[in-house]
Amino acid sequence: MKRLIIAMGLILCMATFANAQGGRQMGTPEERAERQIAQLETLKLSAEQKTKLKDVFIWSAKRVDSVRATLTDGGNFQALRAKMAPLQAETTTKVNALLNDEQKKAYEAILEERRARMRNN
């Protein structure tokens, strides 16, 4: 009985480790767009803005996926960052075009908070 419990524990540990090695699962572009819109809850978006932003975020997620697919060296963060920077800037421009002045200020604060978290990690 002890061997069975130990074996089950090892299997569970291996499964957990294997899942962790696979990297975080980001989901489909649509799922990621929904998460991004949910993170912008404080902006008090209209239904029309949500719809248009979802389209922008889906477009962006698909472009991100294609950039990641073109990199042969998946571990090269600098190469990924260099290719992502223009895409992120373009996405921010498109998002800002859909927001009013008050929402733009709040969105910039959200982006700055994300940047600060990234610097600290």
mmCIF file of C-alpha atoms in Angstrom:
data_model
loop_
_atom_site.group_PDB
_atom_site.id
_atom_site.type_symbol
_atom_site.label_atom_id
_atom_site.label_comp_id
_atom_site.label_asym_id
_atom_site.label_seq_id
_atom_site.Cartn_x
_atom_site.Cartn_y
_atom_site.Cartn_z
ATOM 1 C CA MET A 1 0.000 0.000 0.000
ATOM 2 C CA LYS A 2 2.884 2.369 0.821
ATOM 3 C CA ARG A 3 4.448 1.715 -2.559
ATOM 4 C CA LEU A 4 1.193 2.530 -4.300
ATOM 5 C CA ILE A 5 0.876 5.858 -2.467
ATOM 6 C CA ILE A 6 4.502 6.731 -3.181
ATOM 7 C CA ALA A 7 4.098 5.781 -6.851
ATOM 8 C CA MET A 8 0.949 7.919 -7.167
ATOM 9 C CA GLY A 9 2.769 10.827 -5.520
ATOM 10 C CA LEU A 10 5.662 10.521 -7.961
ATOM 11 C CA ILE A 11 3.319 10.406 -10.932
ATOM 12 C CA LEU A 12 1.528 13.511 -9.698
ATOM 13 C CA CYS A 13 4.840 15.318 -9.202
ATOM 14 C CA MET A 14 6.049 14.360 -12.675
ATOM 15 C CA ALA A 15 2.807 15.513 -14.264
ATOM 16 C CA THR A 16 3.006 18.837 -12.445
ATOM 17 C CA PHE A 17 6.643 19.300 -13.422
ATOM 18 C CA ALA A 18 5.950 18.437 -17.062
ATOM 19 C CA ASN A 19 3.124 20.960 -17.183
ATOM 20 C CA ALA A 20 5.334 23.658 -15.673
ATOM 21 C CA GLN A 21 8.055 22.974 -18.243
ATOM 22 C CA GLY A 22 5.611 23.557 -21.064
ATOM 23 C CA GLY A 23 5.427 27.261 -20.174
ATOM 24 C CA ARG A 24 2.305 29.086 -19.324
ATOM 25 C CA GLN A 25 -0.605 28.380 -21.574
ATOM 26 C CA MET A 26 -1.726 31.641 -23.100
ATOM 27 C CA GLY A 27 -4.876 30.431 -24.793
ATOM 28 C CA THR A 28 -6.385 31.387 -28.110
ATOM 29 C CA PRO A 29 -6.204 34.969 -29.381
ATOM 30 C CA GLU A 30 -9.894 35.337 -28.530
ATOM 31 C CA GLU A 31 -9.344 34.169 -24.946
ATOM 32 C CA ARG A 32 -6.394 36.505 -24.533
ATOM 33 C CA ALA A 33 -8.435 39.411 -25.927
ATOM 34 C CA GLU A 34 -11.203 38.698 -23.400
ATOM 35 C CA ARG A 35 -8.647 38.682 -20.562
ATOM 36 C CA GLN A 36 -7.184 41.975 -21.742
ATOM 37 C CA ILE A 37 -10.606 43.603 -21.874
ATOM 38 C CA ALA A 38 -11.377 42.289 -18.390
ATOM 39 C CA GLN A 39 -8.150 43.901 -17.153
ATOM 40 C CA LEU A 40 -9.430 47.237 -18.484
ATOM 41 C CA GLU A 41 -12.562 47.091 -16.343
ATOM 42 C CA THR A 42 -11.604 50.314 -14.543
ATOM 43 C CA LEU A 43 -11.887 52.248 -17.814
ATOM 44 C CA LYS A 44 -15.681 51.801 -17.856
ATOM 45 C CA LEU A 45 -15.764 50.848 -21.518
ATOM 46 C CA SER A 46 -18.938 51.019 -23.564
ATOM 47 C CA ALA A 47 -20.199 47.914 -25.337
ATOM 48 C CA GLU A 48 -19.055 49.377 -28.658
ATOM 49 C CA GLN A 49 -15.575 50.076 -27.278
ATOM 50 C CA LYS A 50 -15.327 46.534 -25.922
ATOM 51 C CA THR A 51 -16.235 45.100 -29.309
ATOM 52 C CA LYS A 52 -13.699 47.242 -31.151
ATOM 53 C CA LEU A 53 -10.998 46.635 -28.548
ATOM 54 C CA LYS A 54 -11.583 42.900 -28.766
ATOM 55 C CA ASP A 55 -10.904 43.102 -32.504
ATOM 56 C CA VAL A 56 -7.684 45.059 -31.858
ATOM 57 C CA PHE A 57 -6.511 42.615 -29.186
ATOM 58 C CA ILE A 58 -7.294 39.589 -31.379
ATOM 59 C CA TRP A 59 -5.372 41.183 -34.249
ATOM 60 C CA SER A 60 -2.464 41.869 -31.896
ATOM 61 C CA ALA A 61 -2.474 38.358 -30.401
ATOM 62 C CA LYS A 62 -2.364 36.802 -33.862
ATOM 63 C CA ARG A 63 0.565 39.012 -34.819
ATOM 64 C CA VAL A 64 2.359 38.093 -31.580
ATOM 65 C CA ASP A 65 1.815 34.413 -32.328
ATOM 66 C CA SER A 66 3.248 34.822 -35.830
ATOM 67 C CA VAL A 67 6.306 36.683 -34.489
ATOM 68 C CA ARG A 68 6.931 33.978 -31.909
ATOM 69 C CA ALA A 69 6.583 31.317 -34.603
ATOM 70 C CA THR A 70 9.229 32.979 -36.779
ATOM 71 C CA LEU A 71 11.843 32.974 -34.044
ATOM 72 C CA THR A 72 13.912 29.842 -34.338
ATOM 73 C CA ASP A 73 15.642 30.548 -31.025
ATOM 74 C CA GLY A 74 12.693 30.550 -28.606
ATOM 75 C CA GLY A 75 14.931 31.461 -25.679
ATOM 76 C CA ASN A 76 16.340 34.647 -27.227
ATOM 77 C CA PHE A 77 14.467 37.287 -25.245
ATOM 78 C CA GLN A 78 16.246 40.242 -26.875
ATOM 79 C CA ALA A 79 15.280 39.150 -30.384
ATOM 80 C CA LEU A 80 11.687 38.638 -29.287
ATOM 81 C CA ARG A 81 11.621 42.006 -27.539
ATOM 82 C CA ALA A 82 13.006 43.798 -30.609
ATOM 83 C CA LYS A 83 10.308 42.337 -32.826
ATOM 84 C CA MET A 84 7.515 42.883 -30.295
ATOM 85 C CA ALA A 85 8.210 46.554 -29.517
ATOM 86 C CA PRO A 86 6.768 47.964 -32.777
ATOM 87 C CA LEU A 87 3.753 45.664 -32.473
ATOM 88 C CA GLN A 88 3.085 46.810 -28.916
ATOM 89 C CA ALA A 89 3.393 50.453 -29.965
ATOM 90 C CA GLU A 90 0.964 49.935 -32.829
ATOM 91 C CA THR A 91 -1.503 48.148 -30.549
ATOM 92 C CA THR A 92 -1.317 50.967 -28.000
ATOM 93 C CA THR A 93 -1.961 53.510 -30.760
ATOM 94 C CA LYS A 94 -5.014 51.578 -31.953
ATOM 95 C CA VAL A 95 -6.342 51.218 -28.407
ATOM 96 C CA ASN A 96 -5.859 54.930 -27.680
ATOM 97 C CA ALA A 97 -7.804 55.793 -30.840
ATOM 98 C CA LEU A 98 -10.831 54.059 -29.313
ATOM 99 C CA LEU A 99 -10.640 55.725 -25.890
ATOM 100 C CA ASN A 100 -11.727 59.138 -24.641
ATOM 101 C CA ASP A 101 -9.225 61.451 -22.923
ATOM 102 C CA GLU A 102 -10.020 60.237 -19.396
ATOM 103 C CA GLN A 103 -9.767 56.597 -20.455
ATOM 104 C CA LYS A 104 -6.448 57.275 -22.218
ATOM 105 C CA LYS A 105 -4.936 58.601 -18.974
ATOM 106 C CA ALA A 106 -6.186 55.572 -17.032
ATOM 107 C CA TYR A 107 -4.942 53.206 -19.756
ATOM 108 C CA GLU A 108 -1.487 54.808 -19.659
ATOM 109 C CA ALA A 109 -1.449 54.316 -15.872
ATOM 110 C CA ILE A 110 -2.291 50.627 -16.364
ATOM 111 C CA LEU A 111 0.514 50.271 -18.915
ATOM 112 C CA GLU A 112 2.982 52.028 -16.621
ATOM 113 C CA GLU A 113 2.025 49.687 -13.781
ATOM 114 C CA ARG A 114 2.662 46.692 -16.048
ATOM 115 C CA ARG A 115 6.036 48.105 -17.090
ATOM 116 C CA ALA A 116 7.006 48.581 -13.445
ATOM 117 C CA ARG A 117 6.037 44.988 -12.645
ATOM 118 C CA MET A 118 8.094 43.725 -15.577
ATOM 119 C CA ARG A 119 11.128 45.710 -14.424
ATOM 120 C CA ASN A 120 10.822 44.247 -10.944
ATOM 121 C CA ASN A 121 10.585 40.633 -12.179
#
